[in-house]
């Protein structure tokens, strides 16, 4: 349906015909025949859990993001948990992160008995604001966890500058940002440790999975220790004390990724740059068309950053329009456009309010943005028709609702 026609049509939530006959989800995996074959080959091999495909995937991943070490985990959440351990964050410590994220970022800190301290975000990118971070540093602060919201890298140079001045570790939550670049450098090679997720809605998937990249050999050692129960697997010790010998030297978990998952992801990894380019083309088309619709604010991209566009989050402006986010959301879903909202600011969840006393009003930029946000479908296997359907539905819904309230 063309935009010109769509804006004259009755909204599906009022009984009109939806723009699409089937639901377009906001994100999904893209698995090719060769990926399936690679998994089948593993199923016929001797290794199902941690075998040669894990090493192959870690090496290929490290090379793609330009890091010395890549340590795989069973999820992005586990990878965050491991990175906070590797940074040495423990009870009574504090770590500063963004409220505009999935709760796993802050939870990784709390799981180590430390306090998640939030700092408000920049109004344009919704990434953590470096001056706000600096204001929250105390003698207990050990780490900063910037989040590359929607795939747009945070202001990493400014954050590293703060970290160097105060002796802090930077753990970048790049679960949205595989394939992004910051000042020409690939995300994954810039800060002390960078964390990725391979959940199916992300850029590549292992089913569930995650990764930490680092240039630091000691962080890498601690990451490997944590994902394997805290068991040290020093080959020299086994030589001297017997092949059966192992020692548990820290409290870890089983956070290992499987050969099955790594085989699934290896082929996807080699297509990463074309997949990110497709997401960038979709984002460019969205921005060119949606920025002309009154009341719609398209996401900002700072100069010298190439976002990986995990999400495409628009905001609804109240300026001159009277759009209610819940109405727009409901109307788009009725048109079979699978919109979502990222994120309810973490400090507003009951757990964080009850445990740490966070209140509404603490982080006004993140809270204000949350009231206006809607994530539109964004995944690299979207067809051109899928993209046009989203644009038509947006025009239909926004013009339609604006007419109703006028
Ligand atoms: C910003 C962010 N951090 C962490 C995670 C956790 O990753 P996973 O689902 O792989 O555990 C997610 C997942 O959606 C995320 O979006």
mmCIF file of C-alpha atoms and ligand atoms in Angstrom:
data_model
loop_
_atom_site.group_PDB
_atom_site.id
_atom_site.type_symbol
_atom_site.label_atom_id
_atom_site.label_comp_id
_atom_site.label_asym_id
_atom_site.label_seq_id
_atom_site.Cartn_x
_atom_site.Cartn_y
_atom_site.Cartn_z
ATOM 1 C CA UNK A 1 0.000 0.000 0.000
ATOM 2 C CA UNK A 2 1.464 3.414 -0.976
ATOM 3 C CA UNK A 3 1.960 6.084 1.676
ATOM 4 C CA UNK A 4 -0.460 8.416 -0.176
ATOM 5 C CA UNK A 5 -3.176 5.769 -0.037
ATOM 6 C CA UNK A 6 -2.332 4.558 3.448
ATOM 7 C CA UNK A 7 -2.931 7.959 5.040
ATOM 8 C CA UNK A 8 -6.515 8.067 3.756
ATOM 9 C CA UNK A 9 -7.370 4.558 5.022
ATOM 10 C CA UNK A 10 -9.287 3.644 8.154
ATOM 11 C CA UNK A 11 -6.980 2.398 10.938
ATOM 12 C CA UNK A 12 -6.954 -1.388 11.463
ATOM 13 C CA UNK A 13 -7.632 -0.863 15.174
ATOM 14 C CA UNK A 14 -10.890 0.816 14.134
ATOM 15 C CA UNK A 15 -11.896 -2.028 11.809
ATOM 16 C CA UNK A 16 -9.941 -1.041 8.683
ATOM 17 C CA UNK A 17 -7.744 -3.410 6.655
ATOM 18 C CA UNK A 18 -4.237 -3.774 8.144
ATOM 19 C CA UNK A 19 -1.252 -2.663 6.046
ATOM 20 C CA UNK A 20 0.050 -6.255 6.261
ATOM 21 C CA UNK A 21 -1.845 -9.506 6.451
ATOM 22 C CA UNK A 22 0.838 -11.150 8.624
ATOM 23 C CA UNK A 23 2.845 -9.832 11.558
ATOM 24 C CA UNK A 24 6.305 -8.408 10.827
ATOM 25 C CA UNK A 25 8.376 -8.990 13.966
ATOM 26 C CA UNK A 26 10.713 -6.273 15.284
ATOM 27 C CA UNK A 27 13.751 -8.534 14.956
ATOM 28 C CA UNK A 28 14.576 -12.076 13.882
ATOM 29 C CA UNK A 29 17.421 -14.406 12.990
ATOM 30 C CA UNK A 30 18.528 -15.158 9.464
ATOM 31 C CA UNK A 31 19.719 -18.754 9.045
ATOM 32 C CA UNK A 32 20.923 -20.108 5.687
ATOM 33 C CA UNK A 33 21.093 -23.734 4.488
ATOM 34 C CA UNK A 34 24.886 -23.765 4.986
ATOM 35 C CA UNK A 35 24.437 -22.738 8.652
ATOM 36 C CA UNK A 36 22.060 -25.668 9.163
ATOM 37 C CA UNK A 37 24.532 -28.018 7.462
ATOM 38 C CA UNK A 38 27.328 -26.775 9.740
ATOM 39 C CA UNK A 39 25.208 -27.652 12.799
ATOM 40 C CA UNK A 40 24.373 -31.076 11.360
ATOM 41 C CA UNK A 41 28.095 -31.719 10.839
ATOM 42 C CA UNK A 42 28.740 -30.950 14.522
ATOM 43 C CA UNK A 43 25.919 -33.263 15.573
ATOM 44 C CA UNK A 44 27.705 -36.056 13.680
ATOM 45 C CA UNK A 45 31.070 -35.219 15.286
ATOM 46 C CA UNK A 46 32.588 -36.134 18.660
ATOM 47 C CA UNK A 47 32.040 -32.706 20.202
ATOM 48 C CA UNK A 48 28.732 -31.146 21.185
ATOM 49 C CA UNK A 49 29.820 -28.784 23.949
ATOM 50 C CA UNK A 50 33.193 -27.016 24.003
ATOM 51 C CA UNK A 51 35.228 -28.407 21.102
ATOM 52 C CA UNK A 52 37.083 -27.151 18.029
ATOM 53 C CA UNK A 53 34.236 -24.961 16.741
ATOM 54 C CA UNK A 54 34.405 -22.835 19.906
ATOM 55 C CA UNK A 55 38.110 -22.111 19.277
ATOM 56 C CA UNK A 56 37.439 -21.429 15.597
ATOM 57 C CA UNK A 57 34.595 -19.047 16.387
ATOM 58 C CA UNK A 58 36.556 -17.213 19.093
ATOM 59 C CA UNK A 59 39.544 -16.748 16.776
ATOM 60 C CA UNK A 60 37.437 -15.543 13.851
ATOM 61 C CA UNK A 61 35.494 -13.199 16.146
ATOM 62 C CA UNK A 62 38.643 -11.681 17.674
ATOM 63 C CA UNK A 63 40.019 -11.057 14.177
ATOM 64 C CA UNK A 64 36.803 -9.368 12.992
ATOM 65 C CA UNK A 65 36.630 -6.908 15.912
ATOM 66 C CA UNK A 66 40.420 -6.422 16.030
ATOM 67 C CA UNK A 67 40.921 -7.739 19.596
ATOM 68 C CA UNK A 68 43.668 -10.019 20.920
ATOM 69 C CA UNK A 69 41.312 -12.300 22.857
ATOM 70 C CA UNK A 70 37.679 -13.369 22.433
ATOM 71 C CA UNK A 71 36.149 -15.492 25.202
ATOM 72 C CA UNK A 72 32.763 -17.026 24.463
ATOM 73 C CA UNK A 73 29.953 -17.409 27.016
ATOM 74 C CA UNK A 74 26.574 -19.119 27.089
ATOM 75 C CA UNK A 75 24.718 -15.753 26.804
ATOM 76 C CA UNK A 76 25.343 -12.023 26.732
ATOM 77 C CA UNK A 77 24.144 -11.961 30.345
ATOM 78 C CA UNK A 78 26.756 -14.569 31.329
ATOM 79 C CA UNK A 79 29.410 -12.618 29.399
ATOM 80 C CA UNK A 80 28.538 -9.441 31.355
ATOM 81 C CA UNK A 81 28.653 -11.407 34.616
ATOM 82 C CA UNK A 82 32.096 -12.723 33.637
ATOM 83 C CA UNK A 83 33.415 -9.305 32.603
ATOM 84 C CA UNK A 84 32.403 -7.742 35.918
ATOM 85 C CA UNK A 85 34.192 -10.615 37.695
ATOM 86 C CA UNK A 86 37.298 -10.137 35.533
ATOM 87 C CA UNK A 87 37.296 -6.427 36.399
ATOM 88 C CA UNK A 88 37.546 -7.399 40.075
ATOM 89 C CA UNK A 89 34.265 -5.737 41.064
ATOM 90 C CA UNK A 90 33.125 -7.178 44.360
ATOM 91 C CA UNK A 91 31.057 -6.463 47.481
ATOM 92 C CA UNK A 92 30.915 -2.806 48.542
ATOM 93 C CA UNK A 93 32.159 -1.658 45.121
ATOM 94 C CA UNK A 94 30.169 0.512 42.747
ATOM 95 C CA UNK A 95 29.941 0.403 38.957
ATOM 96 C CA UNK A 96 28.325 3.107 36.851
ATOM 97 C CA UNK A 97 25.996 2.254 33.979
ATOM 98 C CA UNK A 98 23.137 3.564 31.864
ATOM 99 C CA UNK A 99 19.499 3.352 32.898
ATOM 100 C CA UNK A 100 18.597 3.054 29.197
ATOM 101 C CA UNK A 101 19.437 -0.624 28.801
ATOM 102 C CA UNK A 102 18.218 -4.148 29.323
ATOM 103 C CA UNK A 103 18.349 -5.018 33.017
ATOM 104 C CA UNK A 104 21.134 -7.612 32.437
ATOM 105 C CA UNK A 105 23.763 -4.830 32.297
ATOM 106 C CA UNK A 106 23.077 -3.554 35.808
ATOM 107 C CA UNK A 107 22.230 -7.026 37.153
ATOM 108 C CA UNK A 108 25.759 -8.221 36.288
ATOM 109 C CA UNK A 109 27.077 -5.711 38.822
ATOM 110 C CA UNK A 110 24.505 -6.566 41.495
ATOM 111 C CA UNK A 111 25.197 -10.324 41.140
ATOM 112 C CA UNK A 112 28.712 -9.624 42.446
ATOM 113 C CA UNK A 113 27.320 -7.924 45.537
ATOM 114 C CA UNK A 114 28.197 -4.472 44.212
ATOM 115 C CA UNK A 115 25.958 -1.439 43.653
ATOM 116 C CA UNK A 116 24.754 -0.437 40.190
ATOM 117 C CA UNK A 117 24.959 3.348 40.048
ATOM 118 C CA UNK A 118 23.116 4.960 37.148
ATOM 119 C CA UNK A 119 24.134 8.064 35.219
ATOM 120 C CA UNK A 120 21.713 9.817 32.886
ATOM 121 C CA UNK A 121 22.001 9.626 29.099
ATOM 122 C CA UNK A 122 22.672 12.141 26.306
ATOM 123 C CA UNK A 123 19.439 13.518 24.807
ATOM 124 C CA UNK A 124 20.421 12.675 21.202
ATOM 125 C CA UNK A 125 21.873 9.131 21.334
ATOM 126 C CA UNK A 126 20.415 7.977 24.685
ATOM 127 C CA UNK A 127 23.919 6.706 25.511
ATOM 128 C CA UNK A 128 25.452 7.393 28.919
ATOM 129 C CA UNK A 129 26.578 11.018 29.251
ATOM 130 C CA UNK A 130 30.300 11.241 30.231
ATOM 131 C CA UNK A 131 29.963 14.346 32.498
ATOM 132 C CA UNK A 132 27.114 12.566 34.342
ATOM 133 C CA UNK A 133 29.386 9.542 34.797
ATOM 134 C CA UNK A 134 32.177 11.654 36.256
ATOM 135 C CA UNK A 135 29.747 13.279 38.698
ATOM 136 C CA UNK A 136 28.849 9.866 40.137
ATOM 137 C CA UNK A 137 32.366 8.595 40.797
ATOM 138 C CA UNK A 138 33.110 7.888 44.460
ATOM 139 C CA UNK A 139 35.970 6.149 46.251
ATOM 140 C CA UNK A 140 34.007 2.889 45.809
ATOM 141 C CA UNK A 141 33.703 3.111 42.013
ATOM 142 C CA UNK A 142 35.580 0.348 40.169
ATOM 143 C CA UNK A 143 34.052 0.179 36.693
ATOM 144 C CA UNK A 144 31.994 1.979 34.063
ATOM 145 C CA UNK A 145 29.609 0.032 31.837
ATOM 146 C CA UNK A 146 28.561 2.157 28.851
ATOM 147 C CA UNK A 147 25.856 0.643 26.629
ATOM 148 C CA UNK A 148 25.825 1.137 22.846
ATOM 149 C CA UNK A 149 22.094 1.794 22.743
ATOM 150 C CA UNK A 150 20.411 0.526 19.537
ATOM 151 C CA UNK A 151 23.874 -0.143 18.050
ATOM 152 C CA UNK A 152 25.192 3.446 18.232
ATOM 153 C CA UNK A 153 28.545 3.367 20.079
ATOM 154 C CA UNK A 154 28.692 5.371 23.292
ATOM 155 C CA UNK A 155 31.191 8.234 23.606
ATOM 156 C CA UNK A 156 34.006 5.761 24.211
ATOM 157 C CA UNK A 157 36.991 8.139 24.050
ATOM 158 C CA UNK A 158 35.458 10.420 26.686
ATOM 159 C CA UNK A 159 34.614 7.419 28.881
ATOM 160 C CA UNK A 160 38.114 5.949 28.541
ATOM 161 C CA UNK A 161 39.555 9.337 29.429
ATOM 162 C CA UNK A 162 37.524 9.381 32.675
ATOM 163 C CA UNK A 163 38.497 5.754 33.395
ATOM 164 C CA UNK A 164 42.193 6.510 32.961
ATOM 165 C CA UNK A 165 42.029 9.538 35.246
ATOM 166 C CA UNK A 166 40.265 7.583 38.035
ATOM 167 C CA UNK A 167 41.835 4.133 37.484
ATOM 168 C CA UNK A 168 38.580 2.413 36.475
ATOM 169 C CA UNK A 169 37.825 -0.529 34.186
ATOM 170 C CA UNK A 170 35.522 0.081 31.206
ATOM 171 C CA UNK A 171 33.192 -2.773 30.215
ATOM 172 C CA UNK A 172 31.270 -1.801 27.097
ATOM 173 C CA UNK A 173 27.893 -3.483 26.704
ATOM 174 C CA UNK A 174 27.954 -3.823 22.925
ATOM 175 C CA UNK A 175 25.154 -6.386 22.805
ATOM 176 C CA UNK A 176 23.502 -4.083 20.228
ATOM 177 C CA UNK A 177 26.635 -3.044 18.409
ATOM 178 C CA UNK A 178 28.431 -5.950 16.726
ATOM 179 C CA UNK A 179 29.770 -4.528 13.452
ATOM 180 C CA UNK A 180 29.575 -0.869 14.560
ATOM 181 C CA UNK A 181 32.543 1.498 14.258
ATOM 182 C CA UNK A 182 33.621 4.374 16.470
ATOM 183 C CA UNK A 183 36.022 6.890 14.931
ATOM 184 C CA UNK A 184 36.943 4.272 12.336
ATOM 185 C CA UNK A 185 37.711 1.576 14.933
ATOM 186 C CA UNK A 186 35.554 -1.548 15.246
ATOM 187 C CA UNK A 187 33.574 -1.890 18.464
ATOM 188 C CA UNK A 188 35.287 -4.673 20.398
ATOM 189 C CA UNK A 189 38.777 -3.212 20.182
ATOM 190 C CA UNK A 190 38.388 0.122 21.968
ATOM 191 C CA UNK A 191 37.846 -0.273 25.730
ATOM 192 C CA UNK A 192 39.155 -2.769 28.337
ATOM 193 C CA UNK A 193 36.444 -5.374 27.757
ATOM 194 C CA UNK A 194 33.571 -5.435 25.257
ATOM 195 C CA UNK A 195 30.531 -7.671 25.645
ATOM 196 C CA UNK A 196 28.346 -9.062 22.834
ATOM 197 C CA UNK A 197 25.137 -11.107 22.695
ATOM 198 C CA UNK A 198 24.164 -13.759 20.155
ATOM 199 C CA UNK A 199 20.463 -13.889 20.994
ATOM 200 C CA UNK A 200 18.404 -14.497 17.814
ATOM 201 C CA UNK A 201 17.374 -10.845 17.420
ATOM 202 C CA UNK A 202 21.033 -9.743 17.383
ATOM 203 C CA UNK A 203 23.374 -9.438 14.365
ATOM 204 C CA UNK A 204 24.483 -13.075 14.505
ATOM 205 C CA UNK A 205 23.064 -15.869 16.613
ATOM 206 C CA UNK A 206 24.242 -19.014 18.379
ATOM 207 C CA UNK A 207 20.709 -19.581 19.764
ATOM 208 C CA UNK A 208 21.817 -18.249 23.138
ATOM 209 C CA UNK A 209 25.375 -17.006 23.447
ATOM 210 C CA UNK A 210 27.735 -14.174 24.175
ATOM 211 C CA UNK A 211 31.351 -13.030 23.918
ATOM 212 C CA UNK A 212 33.824 -10.773 25.683
ATOM 213 C CA UNK A 213 36.725 -9.299 23.731
ATOM 214 C CA UNK A 214 39.817 -7.786 25.305
ATOM 215 C CA UNK A 215 43.469 -7.031 24.570
ATOM 216 C CA UNK A 216 44.455 -7.767 28.169
ATOM 217 C CA UNK A 217 45.818 -11.264 28.880
ATOM 218 C CA UNK A 218 44.919 -11.112 32.584
ATOM 219 C CA UNK A 219 41.292 -10.160 31.890
ATOM 220 C CA UNK A 220 41.169 -12.996 29.344
ATOM 221 C CA UNK A 221 42.505 -15.472 31.915
ATOM 222 C CA UNK A 222 39.951 -14.392 34.513
ATOM 223 C CA UNK A 223 37.124 -14.568 31.955
ATOM 224 C CA UNK A 224 38.063 -18.164 31.035
ATOM 225 C CA UNK A 225 38.281 -19.059 34.717
ATOM 226 C CA UNK A 226 34.843 -17.662 35.529
ATOM 227 C CA UNK A 227 33.039 -19.394 32.650
ATOM 228 C CA UNK A 228 34.405 -22.770 33.778
ATOM 229 C CA UNK A 229 33.507 -22.976 37.511
ATOM 230 C CA UNK A 230 36.633 -21.047 38.520
ATOM 231 C CA UNK A 231 38.714 -24.077 37.568
ATOM 232 C CA UNK A 232 42.244 -23.350 36.525
ATOM 233 C CA UNK A 233 43.244 -25.487 33.550
ATOM 234 C CA UNK A 234 46.952 -24.870 33.587
ATOM 235 C CA UNK A 235 48.522 -27.477 31.296
ATOM 236 C CA UNK A 236 51.924 -27.256 33.032
ATOM 237 C CA UNK A 237 50.356 -28.049 36.415
ATOM 238 C CA UNK A 238 48.630 -31.077 34.915
ATOM 239 C CA UNK A 239 51.987 -32.224 33.581
ATOM 240 C CA UNK A 240 53.672 -32.006 36.985
ATOM 241 C CA UNK A 241 50.766 -33.105 39.237
ATOM 242 C CA UNK A 242 49.110 -35.706 36.979
ATOM 243 C CA UNK A 243 46.653 -35.438 34.072
ATOM 244 C CA UNK A 244 43.676 -35.823 36.404
ATOM 245 C CA UNK A 245 44.670 -32.792 38.423
ATOM 246 C CA UNK A 246 42.675 -29.562 38.430
ATOM 247 C CA UNK A 247 42.108 -26.842 41.004
ATOM 248 C CA UNK A 248 39.146 -24.591 41.644
ATOM 249 C CA UNK A 249 40.726 -21.260 42.488
ATOM 250 C CA UNK A 250 37.743 -18.905 42.250
ATOM 251 C CA UNK A 251 33.962 -19.152 42.410
ATOM 252 C CA UNK A 252 32.735 -19.497 38.831
ATOM 253 C CA UNK A 253 29.905 -21.077 36.868
ATOM 254 C CA UNK A 254 29.302 -23.243 33.850
ATOM 255 C CA UNK A 255 28.912 -20.461 31.283
ATOM 256 C CA UNK A 256 30.447 -22.347 28.341
ATOM 257 C CA UNK A 257 29.144 -21.966 24.799
ATOM 258 C CA UNK A 258 28.626 -25.087 22.678
ATOM 259 C CA UNK A 259 30.181 -26.288 19.428
ATOM 260 C CA UNK A 260 26.616 -26.495 18.075
ATOM 261 C CA UNK A 261 26.066 -22.772 18.655
ATOM 262 C CA UNK A 262 29.481 -21.780 17.328
ATOM 263 C CA UNK A 263 29.009 -23.816 14.139
ATOM 264 C CA UNK A 264 25.677 -22.050 13.610
ATOM 265 C CA UNK A 265 27.292 -18.623 13.982
ATOM 266 C CA UNK A 266 30.549 -19.021 12.036
ATOM 267 C CA UNK A 267 28.964 -18.603 8.605
ATOM 268 C CA UNK A 268 26.877 -15.652 9.851
ATOM 269 C CA UNK A 269 30.034 -14.017 11.190
ATOM 270 C CA UNK A 270 31.604 -14.037 7.738
ATOM 271 C CA UNK A 271 28.523 -12.209 6.379
ATOM 272 C CA UNK A 272 28.513 -9.627 9.187
ATOM 273 C CA UNK A 273 29.643 -6.624 7.166
ATOM 274 C CA UNK A 274 27.032 -7.116 4.429
ATOM 275 C CA UNK A 275 24.360 -7.692 7.078
ATOM 276 C CA UNK A 276 25.293 -4.480 8.887
ATOM 277 C CA UNK A 277 25.338 -2.637 5.540
ATOM 278 C CA UNK A 278 21.777 -3.858 4.899
ATOM 279 C CA UNK A 279 20.694 -2.594 8.332
ATOM 280 C CA UNK A 280 22.333 0.761 7.565
ATOM 281 C CA UNK A 281 20.437 0.957 4.255
ATOM 282 C CA UNK A 282 17.139 0.181 6.013
ATOM 283 C CA UNK A 283 17.885 2.844 8.633
ATOM 284 C CA UNK A 284 18.706 5.391 5.901
ATOM 285 C CA UNK A 285 15.389 4.676 4.128
ATOM 286 C CA UNK A 286 13.446 4.927 7.410
ATOM 287 C CA UNK A 287 15.133 8.202 8.328
ATOM 288 C CA UNK A 288 14.631 9.766 4.883
ATOM 289 C CA UNK A 289 10.886 9.045 4.918
ATOM 290 C CA UNK A 290 9.838 9.067 8.575
ATOM 291 C CA UNK A 291 11.561 12.343 9.437
ATOM 292 C CA UNK A 292 8.966 14.051 7.172
ATOM 293 C CA UNK A 293 6.048 12.815 9.281
ATOM 294 C CA UNK A 294 4.993 15.443 11.851
ATOM 295 C CA UNK A 295 5.539 14.279 15.408
ATOM 296 C CA UNK A 296 8.144 11.626 14.554
ATOM 297 C CA UNK A 297 11.742 12.069 15.718
ATOM 298 C CA UNK A 298 14.144 9.687 13.982
ATOM 299 C CA UNK A 299 17.262 8.412 15.816
ATOM 300 C CA UNK A 300 20.363 10.619 15.775
ATOM 301 C CA UNK A 301 23.714 9.453 14.431
ATOM 302 C CA UNK A 302 26.786 11.314 15.595
ATOM 303 C CA UNK A 303 29.524 12.136 13.121
ATOM 304 C CA UNK A 304 32.395 9.649 12.993
ATOM 305 C CA UNK A 305 30.175 6.797 14.190
ATOM 306 C CA UNK A 306 28.857 3.943 12.025
ATOM 307 C CA UNK A 307 26.034 2.374 14.033
ATOM 308 C CA UNK A 308 25.191 -1.312 13.685
ATOM 309 C CA UNK A 309 21.418 -0.613 13.959
ATOM 310 C CA UNK A 310 20.297 -3.461 16.192
ATOM 311 C CA UNK A 311 17.205 -1.340 16.833
ATOM 312 C CA UNK A 312 15.571 1.576 15.055
ATOM 313 C CA UNK A 313 13.931 3.501 17.922
ATOM 314 C CA UNK A 314 11.803 6.502 16.936
ATOM 315 C CA UNK A 315 10.500 9.028 19.438
ATOM 316 C CA UNK A 316 7.135 10.776 19.353
ATOM 317 C CA UNK A 317 7.365 14.500 19.836
ATOM 318 C CA UNK A 318 4.583 16.343 21.633
ATOM 319 C CA UNK A 319 5.533 19.453 19.766
ATOM 320 C CA UNK A 320 2.446 20.560 17.816
ATOM 321 C CA UNK A 321 0.965 17.040 17.873
ATOM 322 C CA UNK A 322 -0.984 15.140 20.501
ATOM 323 C CA UNK A 323 0.220 11.620 19.948
ATOM 324 C CA UNK A 324 -0.077 9.151 22.778
ATOM 325 C CA UNK A 325 2.649 6.478 22.662
ATOM 326 C CA UNK A 326 0.293 3.727 23.824
ATOM 327 C CA UNK A 327 -2.210 4.590 21.036
ATOM 328 C CA UNK A 328 0.503 4.657 18.371
ATOM 329 C CA UNK A 329 1.887 1.344 19.643
ATOM 330 C CA UNK A 330 -1.536 -0.306 19.646
ATOM 331 C CA UNK A 331 -2.407 1.082 16.211
ATOM 332 C CA UNK A 332 0.876 -0.162 14.672
ATOM 333 C CA UNK A 333 0.413 -3.625 16.160
ATOM 334 C CA UNK A 334 -3.111 -3.694 14.663
ATOM 335 C CA UNK A 335 -1.523 -2.935 11.275
ATOM 336 C CA UNK A 336 0.635 -6.066 11.874
ATOM 337 C CA UNK A 337 3.812 -4.113 12.491
ATOM 338 C CA UNK A 338 5.609 -5.813 15.407
ATOM 339 C CA UNK A 339 6.775 -2.758 17.300
ATOM 340 C CA UNK A 340 8.398 -2.914 20.732
ATOM 341 C CA UNK A 341 9.699 -0.497 23.382
ATOM 342 C CA UNK A 342 13.370 -0.354 24.460
ATOM 343 C CA UNK A 343 13.670 0.300 27.392
ATOM 344 C CA UNK A 344 11.816 0.837 30.622
ATOM 345 C CA UNK A 345 14.692 2.609 32.454
ATOM 346 C CA UNK A 346 16.286 0.000 34.718
ATOM 347 C CA UNK A 347 16.118 2.112 37.900
ATOM 348 C CA UNK A 348 12.308 2.177 37.616
ATOM 349 C CA UNK A 349 11.952 -1.609 37.936
ATOM 350 C CA UNK A 350 10.574 -2.619 41.345
ATOM 351 C CA UNK A 351 13.740 -4.556 42.241
ATOM 352 C CA UNK A 352 15.947 -1.484 41.783
ATOM 353 C CA UNK A 353 13.498 0.844 43.499
ATOM 354 C CA UNK A 354 13.140 -1.483 46.504
ATOM 355 C CA UNK A 355 16.766 -2.515 46.846
ATOM 356 C CA UNK A 356 18.554 0.753 46.034
ATOM 357 C CA UNK A 357 15.825 3.347 46.619
ATOM 358 C CA UNK A 358 15.813 4.693 43.050
ATOM 359 C CA UNK A 359 12.838 6.935 42.272
ATOM 360 C CA UNK A 360 11.144 8.442 39.252
ATOM 361 C CA UNK A 361 12.754 11.796 38.496
ATOM 362 C CA UNK A 362 16.302 10.579 39.156
ATOM 363 C CA UNK A 363 17.292 10.388 35.482
ATOM 364 C CA UNK A 364 15.007 12.766 33.595
ATOM 365 C CA UNK A 365 16.512 12.363 30.112
ATOM 366 C CA UNK A 366 16.165 8.571 30.130
ATOM 367 C CA UNK A 367 12.721 8.729 31.730
ATOM 368 C CA UNK A 368 11.456 11.375 29.275
ATOM 369 C CA UNK A 369 12.770 9.423 26.290
ATOM 370 C CA UNK A 370 11.175 6.214 27.537
ATOM 371 C CA UNK A 371 7.714 7.829 27.404
ATOM 372 C CA UNK A 372 8.229 8.598 23.700
ATOM 373 C CA UNK A 373 10.078 5.541 22.361
ATOM 374 C CA UNK A 374 8.879 2.924 19.902
ATOM 375 C CA UNK A 375 11.250 0.440 18.206
ATOM 376 C CA UNK A 376 10.324 -0.292 14.596
ATOM 377 C CA UNK A 377 11.167 -3.624 12.905
ATOM 378 C CA UNK A 378 14.879 -3.861 12.080
ATOM 379 C CA UNK A 379 16.670 -6.987 10.890
ATOM 380 C CA UNK A 380 18.914 -7.554 7.913
ATOM 381 C CA UNK A 381 16.675 -10.066 6.117
ATOM 382 C CA UNK A 382 13.791 -7.574 5.937
ATOM 383 C CA UNK A 383 12.693 -7.212 2.304
ATOM 384 C CA UNK A 384 12.245 -3.824 0.638
ATOM 385 C CA UNK A 385 8.489 -4.499 0.780
ATOM 386 C CA UNK A 386 8.708 -5.089 4.560
ATOM 387 C CA UNK A 387 10.453 -1.718 4.922
ATOM 388 C CA UNK A 388 7.825 0.058 2.794
ATOM 389 C CA UNK A 389 5.056 -1.601 4.841
ATOM 390 C CA UNK A 390 6.522 -0.128 8.034
ATOM 391 C CA UNK A 391 6.742 3.329 6.439
ATOM 392 C CA UNK A 392 3.137 3.134 5.132
ATOM 393 C CA UNK A 393 1.873 1.928 8.503
ATOM 394 C CA UNK A 394 3.700 4.728 10.314
ATOM 395 C CA UNK A 395 2.202 7.349 7.970
ATOM 396 C CA UNK A 396 -1.264 5.812 8.229
ATOM 397 C CA UNK A 397 -1.197 5.617 12.017
ATOM 398 C CA UNK A 398 0.391 8.993 12.759
ATOM 399 C CA UNK A 399 -1.706 11.002 10.278
ATOM 400 C CA UNK A 400 -4.801 8.996 11.264
ATOM 401 C CA UNK A 401 -4.377 9.545 15.011
ATOM 402 C CA UNK A 402 -3.466 13.197 14.498
ATOM 403 C CA UNK A 403 -6.718 13.676 12.540
ATOM 404 C CA UNK A 404 -8.671 12.083 15.376
ATOM 405 C CA UNK A 405 -7.319 14.416 18.034
ATOM 406 C CA UNK A 406 -7.321 17.572 15.864
HETATM 407 C C1 LIG B 1 21.939 -4.160 26.086
HETATM 408 C C2 LIG B 1 21.845 -5.622 26.406
HETATM 409 N N1 LIG B 1 22.676 -6.130 27.312
HETATM 410 C C3 LIG B 1 22.638 -7.440 27.630
HETATM 411 C C4 LIG B 1 21.741 -8.300 27.047
HETATM 412 C C5 LIG B 1 21.714 -9.737 27.445
HETATM 413 O O1 LIG B 1 22.060 -10.591 26.397
HETATM 414 P P1 LIG B 1 21.522 -12.086 26.341
HETATM 415 O O2 LIG B 1 20.076 -12.055 25.963
HETATM 416 O O3 LIG B 1 22.377 -12.730 25.280
HETATM 417 O O4 LIG B 1 21.760 -12.696 27.675
HETATM 418 C C6 LIG B 1 20.854 -7.814 26.091
HETATM 419 C C7 LIG B 1 19.881 -8.725 25.459
HETATM 420 O O5 LIG B 1 18.910 -8.373 24.890
HETATM 421 C C8 LIG B 1 20.907 -6.437 25.758
HETATM 422 O O6 LIG B 1 20.066 -5.909 24.849
#
